[in-house]
Short mmCIF file of C-alpha atoms and ligand atoms in Angstrom, two decimals:
data_model
loop_
_atom_site.label_atom_id
_atom_site.label_comp_id
_atom_site.label_asym_id
_atom_site.label_seq_id
_atom_site.Cartn_x
_atom_site.Cartn_y
_atom_site.Cartn_z
CA VAL F 1 36.83 8.68 13.23
CA ILE F 2 36.00 4.99 13.79
CA GLU F 3 38.21 2.47 15.61
CA PHE F 4 37.08 -1.00 16.63
CA GLU F 5 39.20 -3.68 18.37
CA GLN F 6 38.37 -7.37 18.79
CA LEU F 7 34.66 -6.56 18.49
CA GLY F 8 32.47 -9.62 19.14
CA LYS F 9 28.71 -10.23 19.12
CA VAL F 10 27.07 -13.42 20.32
CA TYR F 11 23.29 -13.97 20.30
CA ALA F 12 21.68 -16.19 22.95
CA PRO F 13 25.10 -16.93 24.53
CA GLY F 14 25.45 -20.28 26.30
CA SER F 15 22.13 -21.66 25.00
CA ALA F 16 21.46 -24.27 22.31
CA ALA F 17 20.52 -21.43 19.92
CA GLU F 18 23.81 -19.59 20.42
CA VAL F 19 25.01 -17.80 17.27
CA VAL F 20 28.42 -16.11 16.99
CA ALA F 21 27.67 -13.24 14.61
CA LEU F 22 31.00 -11.42 15.04
CA ASP F 23 34.15 -13.21 16.12
CA GLY F 24 36.63 -10.49 17.12
CA VAL F 25 36.96 -7.94 14.32
CA SER F 26 39.33 -4.97 14.33
CA GLY F 27 39.73 -1.96 12.04
CA ARG F 28 40.06 1.80 11.59
CA ILE F 29 38.12 4.07 9.25
CA GLN F 30 39.36 7.67 8.77
CA ALA F 31 37.12 10.72 8.44
CA GLY F 32 36.19 11.33 4.79
CA GLU F 33 36.87 7.74 3.70
CA PHE F 34 34.46 5.74 1.52
CA VAL F 35 34.62 2.08 2.63
CA ALA F 36 32.67 -0.92 1.30
CA ILE F 37 31.95 -4.10 3.31
CA VAL F 38 31.28 -7.25 1.29
CA GLY F 39 30.71 -10.92 2.21
CA PRO F 40 28.30 -13.85 1.99
CA SER F 41 24.77 -13.81 3.39
CA GLY F 42 24.89 -14.25 7.18
CA SER F 43 28.58 -13.36 7.50
CA GLY F 44 28.10 -10.52 10.00
CA LYS F 45 28.01 -7.37 7.83
CA SER F 46 24.77 -5.87 9.25
CA THR F 47 25.80 -6.83 12.77
CA LEU F 48 29.08 -4.89 12.40
CA MET F 49 27.20 -1.92 10.91
CA ASN F 50 24.70 -1.88 13.79
CA LEU F 51 27.58 -1.76 16.29
CA ILE F 52 29.36 1.02 14.37
CA GLY F 53 26.08 2.95 14.31
CA CYS F 54 25.52 2.53 18.09
CA LEU F 55 22.24 0.71 17.42
CA ASP F 56 23.37 -2.33 19.39
CA THR F 57 26.02 -3.09 22.00
CA PRO F 58 28.92 -5.52 21.49
CA SER F 59 29.36 -8.72 23.57
CA SER F 60 33.12 -8.07 23.75
CA GLY F 61 35.83 -5.74 22.42
CA ARG F 62 36.15 -1.94 22.21
CA TYR F 63 34.66 0.67 19.91
CA ARG F 64 35.64 4.39 19.69
CA CYS F 65 33.65 6.86 17.52
CA GLY F 66 35.23 10.30 17.07
CA GLY F 67 37.63 9.51 19.94
CA VAL F 68 34.80 8.64 22.38
CA ASP F 69 34.69 5.14 23.96
CA VAL F 70 31.09 4.20 23.16
CA SER F 71 30.86 1.54 25.90
CA GLN F 72 31.14 4.39 28.48
CA LEU F 73 27.98 6.07 27.11
CA ASP F 74 24.48 5.39 28.43
CA ALA F 75 21.48 4.83 26.16
CA SER F 76 20.50 8.50 25.86
CA GLU F 77 24.10 9.60 25.16
CA ARG F 78 24.31 6.93 22.44
CA ALA F 79 21.02 8.25 20.96
CA GLU F 80 22.41 11.80 21.00
CA LEU F 81 25.61 10.61 19.21
CA ARG F 82 23.49 8.86 16.56
CA ARG F 83 21.28 11.89 16.00
CA GLN F 84 24.14 14.34 15.64
CA GLN F 85 26.65 12.22 13.71
CA ILE F 86 25.12 9.27 11.89
CA GLY F 87 22.72 8.72 8.99
CA PHE F 88 21.33 5.22 8.33
CA VAL F 89 19.98 3.42 5.29
CA PHE F 90 18.66 0.15 6.75
CA GLN F 91 18.58 -3.14 4.85
CA GLY F 92 14.80 -3.31 5.33
CA PHE F 93 14.19 0.45 4.75
CA HIS F 94 12.18 0.83 8.04
CA LEU F 95 9.91 3.58 6.71
CA LEU F 96 6.90 4.62 8.85
CA PRO F 97 3.87 3.22 6.98
CA ARG F 98 1.32 5.86 7.99
CA MET F 99 3.49 8.85 7.07
CA THR F 100 3.97 10.21 3.57
CA ALA F 101 7.32 10.05 1.77
CA LEU F 102 7.88 13.73 2.65
CA GLU F 103 7.14 13.18 6.35
CA ASN F 104 9.43 10.13 6.48
CA VAL F 105 12.29 12.09 4.91
CA ALA F 106 11.77 15.11 7.22
CA LEU F 107 11.67 12.99 10.38
CA PRO F 108 15.38 13.31 11.37
CA LEU F 109 15.03 17.11 11.23
CA THR F 110 12.28 17.08 13.87
CA TYR F 111 14.79 15.54 16.31
CA VAL F 112 17.23 18.41 15.92
CA GLY F 113 14.60 21.15 16.22
CA VAL F 114 14.43 22.47 12.63
CA PRO F 115 11.20 24.52 12.18
CA ARG F 116 8.40 23.17 9.98
CA PRO F 117 8.79 25.37 6.85
CA GLN F 118 12.54 24.57 6.58
CA ARG F 119 11.81 20.88 7.19
CA ARG F 120 9.39 20.82 4.28
CA GLU F 121 11.76 22.67 1.98
CA ARG F 122 14.80 20.49 2.78
CA ALA F 123 12.76 17.25 2.57
CA THR F 124 11.38 18.26 -0.86
CA ALA F 125 14.93 18.97 -2.07
CA ALA F 126 16.15 15.58 -0.76
CA LEU F 127 13.30 13.75 -2.56
CA ARG F 128 14.16 15.64 -5.76
CA ALA F 129 17.80 14.52 -5.39
CA VAL F 130 16.64 10.87 -5.50
CA GLY F 131 14.15 11.46 -8.33
CA LEU F 132 10.91 11.26 -6.32
CA ALA F 133 9.74 14.88 -5.95
CA GLU F 134 6.33 14.03 -7.53
CA ARG F 135 5.67 11.23 -5.05
CA ALA F 136 6.10 13.29 -1.85
CA ALA F 137 2.45 12.81 -0.82
CA HIS F 138 2.42 9.02 -1.26
CA ARG F 139 2.81 6.53 1.59
CA PRO F 140 5.40 3.71 1.45
CA SER F 141 2.73 1.11 0.53
CA GLU F 142 1.95 3.17 -2.58
CA LEU F 143 5.54 3.11 -3.79
CA SER F 144 7.53 0.37 -5.52
CA GLY F 145 10.37 -1.44 -3.72
CA GLY F 146 13.05 0.68 -5.34
CA GLN F 147 11.13 3.91 -4.70
CA GLN F 148 10.82 3.02 -1.00
CA GLN F 149 14.58 2.44 -0.89
CA ARG F 150 15.18 5.86 -2.40
CA VAL F 151 12.94 7.48 0.23
CA ALA F 152 15.06 5.73 2.90
CA ILE F 153 18.21 7.12 1.24
CA ALA F 154 16.80 10.68 1.14
CA ARG F 155 15.97 10.38 4.86
CA ALA F 156 19.54 9.30 5.66
CA LEU F 157 21.06 12.22 3.71
CA ILE F 158 18.73 15.00 4.96
CA ASN F 159 20.88 15.83 8.02
CA ARG F 160 24.13 15.71 6.01
CA PRO F 161 25.50 13.32 8.67
CA ALA F 162 29.24 13.16 9.44
CA ILE F 163 29.01 9.36 8.99
CA LEU F 164 26.64 7.68 6.48
CA LEU F 165 25.99 3.96 7.07
CA ALA F 166 24.19 2.29 4.18
CA ASP F 167 23.19 -1.41 4.20
CA GLU F 168 22.68 -2.63 0.60
CA PRO F 169 21.47 0.85 -0.49
CA THR F 170 21.11 -0.14 -4.16
CA GLY F 171 19.78 -3.68 -3.55
CA ALA F 172 16.29 -2.86 -4.92
CA LEU F 173 17.49 -0.56 -7.72
CA ASP F 174 18.31 -1.08 -11.38
CA SER F 175 21.91 -0.27 -12.26
CA GLN F 176 21.19 3.19 -13.68
CA THR F 177 19.16 4.32 -10.63
CA GLY F 178 21.85 2.75 -8.45
CA GLU F 179 24.60 4.78 -10.12
CA GLU F 180 22.63 7.99 -9.50
CA ILE F 181 22.48 7.15 -5.78
CA LEU F 182 26.20 6.35 -5.62
CA THR F 183 26.93 9.75 -7.14
CA LEU F 184 25.06 11.35 -4.21
CA PHE F 185 27.24 9.34 -1.81
CA GLU F 186 30.41 10.43 -3.59
CA GLN F 187 29.34 14.08 -3.31
CA LEU F 188 28.96 13.56 0.45
CA ARG F 189 32.45 12.03 0.62
CA LEU F 190 33.98 14.86 -1.43
CA ALA F 191 32.56 17.24 1.17
CA GLY F 192 34.56 15.36 3.83
CA HIS F 193 31.85 13.04 5.20
CA THR F 194 32.60 9.36 5.97
CA VAL F 195 30.61 6.77 3.99
CA ILE F 196 30.42 3.06 4.94
CA LEU F 197 28.38 0.87 2.63
CA ILE F 198 27.49 -2.84 2.64
CA THR F 199 26.99 -4.51 -0.72
CA HIS F 200 27.27 -7.83 -2.52
CA ASP F 201 27.49 -6.09 -5.91
CA PRO F 202 31.15 -5.74 -7.06
CA ALA F 203 30.22 -2.78 -9.32
CA VAL F 204 29.03 -0.91 -6.22
CA ALA F 205 32.07 -1.87 -4.13
CA ASN F 206 34.26 -0.40 -6.89
CA HIS F 207 33.05 3.09 -5.98
CA ALA F 208 34.69 2.82 -2.55
CA ASP F 209 38.28 3.75 -1.63
CA ARG F 210 38.74 0.29 -0.11
CA THR F 211 36.82 -2.87 0.70
CA LEU F 212 36.59 -4.96 3.91
CA TYR F 213 35.82 -8.68 3.41
CA MET F 214 33.60 -10.40 6.03
CA HIS F 215 33.41 -14.16 6.34
CA ASP F 216 31.82 -16.15 9.21
CA GLY F 217 32.06 -13.18 11.56
CA ARG F 218 35.70 -12.38 10.79
CA LEU F 219 37.40 -9.76 8.63
CA ARG F 220 39.78 -11.25 6.10
CA THR F 221 42.72 -9.10 5.13
CA PRO F 222 42.64 -9.20 1.32
CA VAL V 1 -0.61 -21.19 -19.17
CA ILE V 2 -0.63 -17.41 -18.84
CA GLU V 3 -2.13 -14.98 -21.36
CA PHE V 4 -2.64 -11.28 -20.74
CA GLU V 5 -4.06 -8.72 -23.18
CA GLN V 6 -3.95 -4.92 -22.89
CA LEU V 7 -3.63 -5.24 -19.10
CA GLY V 8 -3.82 -1.86 -17.38
CA LYS V 9 -3.56 -0.72 -13.75
CA VAL V 10 -4.26 2.81 -12.55
CA TYR V 11 -4.05 3.88 -8.89
CA ALA V 12 -6.32 6.66 -7.58
CA PRO V 13 -7.87 7.11 -11.05
CA GLY V 14 -9.17 10.59 -11.85
CA SER V 15 -7.59 12.23 -8.78
CA ALA V 16 -4.56 14.51 -8.53
CA ALA V 17 -2.55 11.53 -7.22
CA GLU V 18 -3.40 9.33 -10.21
CA VAL V 19 -0.57 6.96 -11.19
CA VAL V 20 -0.62 4.79 -14.32
CA ALA V 21 1.36 1.75 -13.18
CA LEU V 22 0.57 -0.45 -16.23
CA ASP V 23 -0.36 1.01 -19.57
CA GLY V 24 -1.79 -1.85 -21.64
CA VAL V 25 0.62 -4.81 -21.63
CA SER V 26 0.11 -8.05 -23.55
CA GLY V 27 1.95 -11.37 -23.54
CA ARG V 28 1.85 -15.15 -23.34
CA ILE V 29 3.92 -17.45 -21.13
CA GLN V 30 3.86 -21.21 -21.84
CA ALA V 31 3.85 -23.92 -19.18
CA GLY V 32 7.42 -24.91 -18.23
CA GLU V 33 8.96 -21.64 -19.44
CA PHE V 34 11.48 -19.65 -17.37
CA VAL V 35 10.89 -15.94 -18.05
CA ALA V 36 12.68 -12.90 -16.56
CA ILE V 37 11.15 -9.41 -16.27
CA VAL V 38 13.60 -6.52 -16.07
CA GLY V 39 13.20 -2.73 -16.03
CA PRO V 40 13.91 0.45 -14.06
CA SER V 41 12.64 1.12 -10.55
CA GLY V 42 8.94 2.05 -10.67
CA SER V 43 8.37 0.73 -14.20
CA GLY V 44 5.54 -1.66 -13.29
CA LYS V 45 7.25 -5.03 -12.78
CA SER V 46 5.75 -5.84 -9.35
CA THR V 47 2.35 -4.54 -10.46
CA LEU V 48 2.34 -6.96 -13.44
CA MET V 49 3.49 -9.81 -11.17
CA ASN V 50 0.70 -9.09 -8.66
CA LEU V 51 -1.89 -9.27 -11.45
CA ILE V 52 -0.42 -12.52 -12.83
CA GLY V 53 -0.53 -13.96 -9.32
CA CYS V 54 -4.19 -12.93 -8.78
CA LEU V 55 -3.18 -10.78 -5.79
CA ASP V 56 -4.73 -7.67 -7.31
CA THR V 57 -7.31 -6.94 -10.02
CA PRO V 58 -6.57 -5.04 -13.25
CA SER V 59 -8.19 -1.66 -14.11
CA SER V 60 -8.57 -2.81 -17.74
CA GLY V 61 -7.69 -5.65 -20.11
CA ARG V 62 -7.99 -9.43 -19.87
CA TYR V 63 -6.05 -12.13 -18.05
CA ARG V 64 -6.37 -15.92 -18.48
CA CYS V 65 -4.50 -18.37 -16.21
CA GLY V 66 -4.59 -22.04 -17.28
CA GLY V 67 -7.40 -21.20 -19.72
CA VAL V 68 -9.59 -19.60 -17.02
CA ASP V 69 -10.66 -15.92 -17.39
CA VAL V 70 -9.63 -14.61 -13.97
CA SER V 71 -11.97 -11.59 -14.09
CA GLN V 72 -14.91 -14.05 -13.91
CA LEU V 73 -13.70 -15.44 -10.58
CA ASP V 74 -14.79 -14.09 -7.20
CA ALA V 75 -12.37 -13.45 -4.32
CA SER V 76 -12.56 -16.94 -2.84
CA GLU V 77 -12.13 -18.63 -6.26
CA ARG V 78 -9.06 -16.44 -6.87
CA ALA V 79 -7.67 -17.46 -3.46
CA GLU V 80 -8.24 -21.14 -4.34
CA LEU V 81 -6.43 -20.69 -7.69
CA ARG V 82 -3.50 -19.05 -5.87
CA ARG V 83 -3.28 -21.77 -3.27
CA GLN V 84 -3.37 -24.63 -5.75
CA GLN V 85 -1.24 -23.19 -8.56
CA ILE V 86 1.02 -20.34 -7.49
CA GLY V 87 4.07 -19.88 -5.24
CA PHE V 88 5.25 -16.34 -4.38
CA VAL V 89 8.55 -14.83 -3.33
CA PHE V 90 7.60 -11.24 -2.48
CA GLN V 91 9.95 -8.27 -2.89
CA GLY V 92 9.60 -7.52 0.83
CA PHE V 93 9.69 -11.18 1.95
CA HIS V 94 6.43 -10.81 4.04
CA LEU V 95 7.43 -13.38 6.66
CA LEU V 96 5.27 -13.68 9.80
CA PRO V 97 7.40 -12.17 12.59
CA ARG V 98 6.12 -14.26 15.50
CA MET V 99 6.53 -17.60 13.76
CA THR V 100 9.79 -19.51 13.44
CA ALA V 101 11.50 -20.08 10.09
CA LEU V 102 10.10 -23.64 10.05
CA GLU V 103 6.53 -22.47 10.75
CA ASN V 104 6.76 -19.78 8.07
CA VAL V 105 7.95 -22.32 5.49
CA ALA V 106 5.26 -24.87 6.46
CA LEU V 107 2.41 -22.33 6.30
CA PRO V 108 1.29 -23.01 2.68
CA LEU V 109 0.89 -26.70 3.57
CA THR V 110 -1.63 -25.91 6.31
CA TYR V 111 -3.90 -24.39 3.65
CA VAL V 112 -3.99 -27.60 1.64
CA GLY V 113 -4.58 -29.89 4.63
CA VAL V 114 -1.20 -31.67 4.93
CA PRO V 115 -0.95 -33.30 8.41
CA ARG V 116 1.50 -31.90 10.95
CA PRO V 117 4.28 -34.55 10.85
CA GLN V 118 4.54 -34.33 7.03
CA ARG V 119 4.48 -30.52 7.23
CA ARG V 120 7.43 -30.55 9.59
CA GLU V 121 9.37 -33.02 7.47
CA ARG V 122 8.80 -31.18 4.16
CA ALA V 123 9.53 -27.77 5.74
CA THR V 124 12.82 -29.05 7.18
CA ALA V 125 13.81 -30.42 3.76
CA ALA V 126 12.94 -27.07 2.10
CA LEU V 127 15.06 -25.16 4.64
CA ARG V 128 17.95 -27.57 4.02
CA ALA V 129 17.63 -26.93 0.25
CA VAL V 130 18.29 -23.20 0.89
CA GLY V 131 21.10 -23.85 3.40
CA LEU V 132 19.22 -22.91 6.60
CA ALA V 133 18.39 -26.25 8.28
CA GLU V 134 20.18 -25.16 11.51
CA ARG V 135 18.13 -21.99 11.80
CA ALA V 136 14.66 -23.61 11.72
CA ALA V 137 13.84 -22.48 15.26
CA HIS V 138 14.80 -18.81 14.74
CA ARG V 139 12.30 -16.02 14.05
CA PRO V 140 12.76 -13.65 11.09
CA SER V 141 14.12 -10.86 13.35
CA GLU V 142 16.95 -13.22 14.37
CA LEU V 143 18.04 -13.81 10.79
CA SER V 144 20.07 -11.67 8.41
CA GLY V 145 18.45 -10.01 5.37
CA GLY V 146 19.67 -12.71 3.00
CA GLN V 147 18.64 -15.50 5.36
CA GLN V 148 15.11 -14.07 5.58
CA GLN V 149 14.96 -14.00 1.79
CA ARG V 150 15.97 -17.65 1.66
CA VAL V 151 13.20 -18.56 4.14
CA ALA V 152 10.73 -16.76 1.83
CA ILE V 153 12.08 -18.79 -1.11
CA ALA V 154 11.74 -22.09 0.79
CA ARG V 155 8.11 -21.17 1.62
CA ALA V 156 7.37 -20.49 -2.06
CA LEU V 157 8.84 -23.83 -3.17
CA ILE V 158 7.28 -26.04 -0.46
CA ASN V 159 4.07 -26.72 -2.43
CA ARG V 160 5.96 -27.36 -5.70
CA PRO V 161 3.63 -24.82 -7.34
CA ALA V 162 2.77 -25.06 -11.05
CA ILE V 163 3.76 -21.38 -11.38
CA LEU V 164 6.55 -19.76 -9.29
CA LEU V 165 6.50 -15.95 -9.18
CA ALA V 166 9.67 -14.48 -7.67
CA ASP V 167 10.18 -10.71 -7.22
CA GLU V 168 13.94 -9.95 -6.95
CA PRO V 169 14.57 -13.35 -5.25
CA THR V 170 18.35 -12.84 -5.08
CA GLY V 171 18.28 -9.12 -4.26
CA ALA V 172 19.63 -9.62 -0.71
CA LEU V 173 22.04 -12.45 -1.59
CA ASP V 174 25.71 -12.58 -2.55
CA SER V 175 26.36 -14.01 -6.01
CA GLN V 176 27.30 -17.50 -4.81
CA THR V 177 24.20 -17.90 -2.62
CA GLY V 178 22.16 -16.40 -5.46
CA GLU V 179 23.44 -19.01 -7.92
CA GLU V 180 22.44 -21.80 -5.52
CA ILE V 181 18.89 -20.42 -5.41
CA LEU V 182 18.71 -20.14 -9.21
CA THR V 183 19.73 -23.79 -9.46
CA LEU V 184 16.66 -24.68 -7.37
CA PHE V 185 14.49 -22.66 -9.76
CA GLU V 186 15.99 -24.43 -12.77
CA GLN V 187 15.25 -27.82 -11.19
CA LEU V 188 11.62 -26.71 -10.84
CA ARG V 189 11.54 -25.67 -14.50
CA LEU V 190 13.14 -28.95 -15.63
CA ALA V 191 10.27 -30.71 -13.86
CA GLY V 192 7.83 -28.76 -16.07
CA HIS V 193 6.90 -25.93 -13.71
CA THR V 194 6.63 -22.31 -14.95
CA VAL V 195 9.02 -19.78 -13.39
CA ILE V 196 8.60 -16.00 -13.73
CA LEU V 197 11.25 -13.89 -12.04
CA ILE V 198 11.79 -10.12 -11.69
CA THR V 199 15.35 -8.90 -11.47
CA HIS V 200 17.58 -5.94 -12.24
CA ASP V 201 20.70 -8.17 -12.26
CA PRO V 202 21.66 -9.17 -15.83
CA ALA V 203 23.52 -12.26 -14.52
CA VAL V 204 20.24 -13.50 -13.04
CA ALA V 205 18.20 -12.69 -16.17
CA ASN V 206 20.66 -14.82 -18.16
CA HIS V 207 19.31 -17.94 -16.45
CA ALA V 208 15.90 -17.42 -18.08
CA ASP V 209 14.74 -18.69 -21.49
CA ARG V 210 13.69 -15.16 -22.43
CA THR V 211 13.40 -11.66 -20.96
CA LEU V 212 10.53 -9.13 -20.98
CA TYR V 213 11.55 -5.45 -20.74
CA MET V 214 9.27 -3.08 -18.77
CA HIS V 215 9.49 0.67 -19.09
CA ASP V 216 6.97 3.25 -17.77
CA GLY V 217 4.22 0.63 -17.56
CA ARG V 218 4.75 -0.77 -21.07
CA LEU V 219 6.47 -3.87 -22.40
CA ARG V 220 9.11 -3.12 -25.00
CA THR V 221 9.65 -5.77 -27.58
CA PRO V 222 13.44 -6.19 -27.65
N1 ATP B 301 -0.97 1.68 -4.16
C1 ATP B 301 -0.36 2.48 -5.05
N2 ATP B 301 -0.77 3.75 -5.18
C2 ATP B 301 -0.16 4.59 -6.07
N3 ATP B 301 0.87 4.22 -6.87
C3 ATP B 301 1.32 2.99 -6.78
C4 ATP B 301 0.75 2.03 -5.86
N4 ATP B 301 1.45 0.87 -5.98
C5 ATP B 301 2.40 1.07 -6.94
N5 ATP B 301 2.32 2.33 -7.40
C6 ATP B 301 3.14 2.95 -8.47
O1 ATP B 301 3.07 2.17 -9.63
C7 ATP B 301 4.33 2.22 -10.31
C8 ATP B 301 4.82 0.82 -10.58
O2 ATP B 301 5.17 0.19 -9.36
P1 ATP B 301 5.84 -1.26 -9.31
O3 ATP B 301 5.88 -1.65 -7.86
O4 ATP B 301 5.15 -2.18 -10.23
O5 ATP B 301 7.32 -0.96 -9.85
P2 ATP B 301 8.57 -1.92 -10.02
O6 ATP B 301 8.90 -1.98 -11.48
O7 ATP B 301 8.32 -3.19 -9.31
O8 ATP B 301 9.73 -1.09 -9.31
P3 ATP B 301 10.96 -1.56 -8.33
O9 ATP B 301 12.01 -2.12 -9.24
O10 ATP B 301 11.36 -0.26 -7.68
O11 ATP B 301 10.43 -2.55 -7.36
C9 ATP B 301 5.28 3.03 -9.43
O12 ATP B 301 5.41 4.35 -9.89
C10 ATP B 301 4.61 2.98 -8.07
O13 ATP B 301 4.91 4.11 -7.29
N1 ATP B 302 18.82 -11.59 17.02
C1 ATP B 302 19.57 -12.58 16.51
N2 ATP B 302 19.53 -13.79 17.07
C2 ATP B 302 20.27 -14.81 16.58
N3 ATP B 302 21.09 -14.72 15.50
C3 ATP B 302 21.14 -13.55 14.89
C4 ATP B 302 20.40 -12.41 15.33
N4 ATP B 302 20.65 -11.37 14.48
C5 ATP B 302 21.53 -11.84 13.55
N5 ATP B 302 21.83 -13.14 13.80
C6 ATP B 302 22.75 -14.01 13.06
O1 ATP B 302 24.03 -13.40 12.99
C7 ATP B 302 24.66 -13.75 11.76
C8 ATP B 302 25.10 -12.47 11.07
O2 ATP B 302 23.96 -11.71 10.67
P1 ATP B 302 24.08 -10.37 9.78
O3 ATP B 302 22.71 -9.81 9.71
O4 ATP B 302 25.16 -9.51 10.33
O5 ATP B 302 24.54 -10.96 8.37
P2 ATP B 302 24.79 -10.20 6.99
O6 ATP B 302 26.24 -10.40 6.64
O7 ATP B 302 24.28 -8.83 7.06
O8 ATP B 302 23.94 -11.08 5.96
P3 ATP B 302 23.00 -10.64 4.69
O9 ATP B 302 23.95 -10.38 3.55
O10 ATP B 302 22.16 -11.89 4.51
O11 ATP B 302 22.19 -9.46 5.09
C9 ATP B 302 23.64 -14.52 10.94
O12 ATP B 302 23.90 -15.89 10.99
C10 ATP B 302 22.32 -14.20 11.61
O13 ATP B 302 21.39 -15.23 11.49
MG1 MG B 303 22.65 -7.83 6.24
MG1 MG B 304 9.06 -4.05 -7.55
#
């Protein structure tokens, strides 16, 4: 499903503020695999995830998603690929502040043309799956940190994406709530979906089939 | 230093969306103590912290900070108390996006009238203490999740506040970086400052002198 070769990302290249976020990383992730990415703060984990999710473009190297060379796609083709294939749980949640929890969760369904009554029904079911059915009418500012994270997770799962990318999905959760979320991810993987998850919690990484170790923009082979 | 009695907080009281966030909690925290607050997602930890930090007002109960009954203070007196006594690390970081890391860290010093050259010097030292001296000129959007959290920590420490309130301060950090931050907190406590920290990581709670357990808006005595 996912193949990346010598992928590099440099911010502000050639200037005094140049930062090498990724320094030539390569790897392959099969369909239906559950992979964890671990590593110190600032080591390049989110940068790699953003490239895999077609949210950003690499400075160098090649990336193929489902056999398609992503560098050959234009911006609207990349957006179409994201919408059809990929679900995101961002490190900062990125919920829309003026929408309710239900509206935030239903949002991905509006992009693929699902009619309103089905959107409501599926979004309510997704909120129930993360334990927040009673809070559907609340806005993000009326929810705790961990509740906001769970809304972001429900939004990422609503389209049952072929590839789920989750950046520290249990970072704001206590261990019991975190385990409940990981069970949802394992159900997705059992159904043949690919799950890629960033964490710095070894107990979370243990749920994955294998772990990639990032350090200073490089992948260490364990 | 901190005494709270039957503290309650209810959102949207009397309406269909009523939520009881805190259900009558009492406790005392001495000056120079290091206390951890743990509990499930949505149990009331951040709500209690916001009341202790005079960022919000309780629906019921009493709160005294340094012997002063906070309910007798008006908004500007509460702001003065916060500025002089309390440092915050918020769960969502709350960094100002258009300011650099250095400017964000120096901000609390502008409120207490420290001249510009000293602000710059102390802010640079605070960034060095959290391992980010080279990133002083970057804005929050150019930093990783864990780096942003460390900027928020440096900002909270810059005024060497009498009371440090930290809401999941190591939530976005790997365990090694997290330990370095906790060492900074312990140095503050050794110097006689009070540290109150929310976490769902037992390894972090172990650094505290004692732990308060929240559950459904109540404090359980262990
Ligand atoms: N403005 C608000 N309106 C309605 N409910 C609110 C509001 N703010 C907080 N709450 C609710 O109050 C309860 C306690 O929230 P709080 O943020 O204190 O939880 P927490 O223990 O910090 O959780 P987490 O570990 O997820 O951060 C939650 O159920 C939350 O949804
Ligand atoms: N827009 C940008 N401009 C400059 N540097 C950037 C930018 N975005 C990210 N970086 C830098 O790239 C490096 C990798 O960042 P990344 O967000 O991938 O780290 P991470 O491994 O996810 O860290 P964390 O665990 O703290 O979230 C960091 O040093 C970061 O500061
Ligand atoms: Mg990151
Ligand atoms: Mg909280």
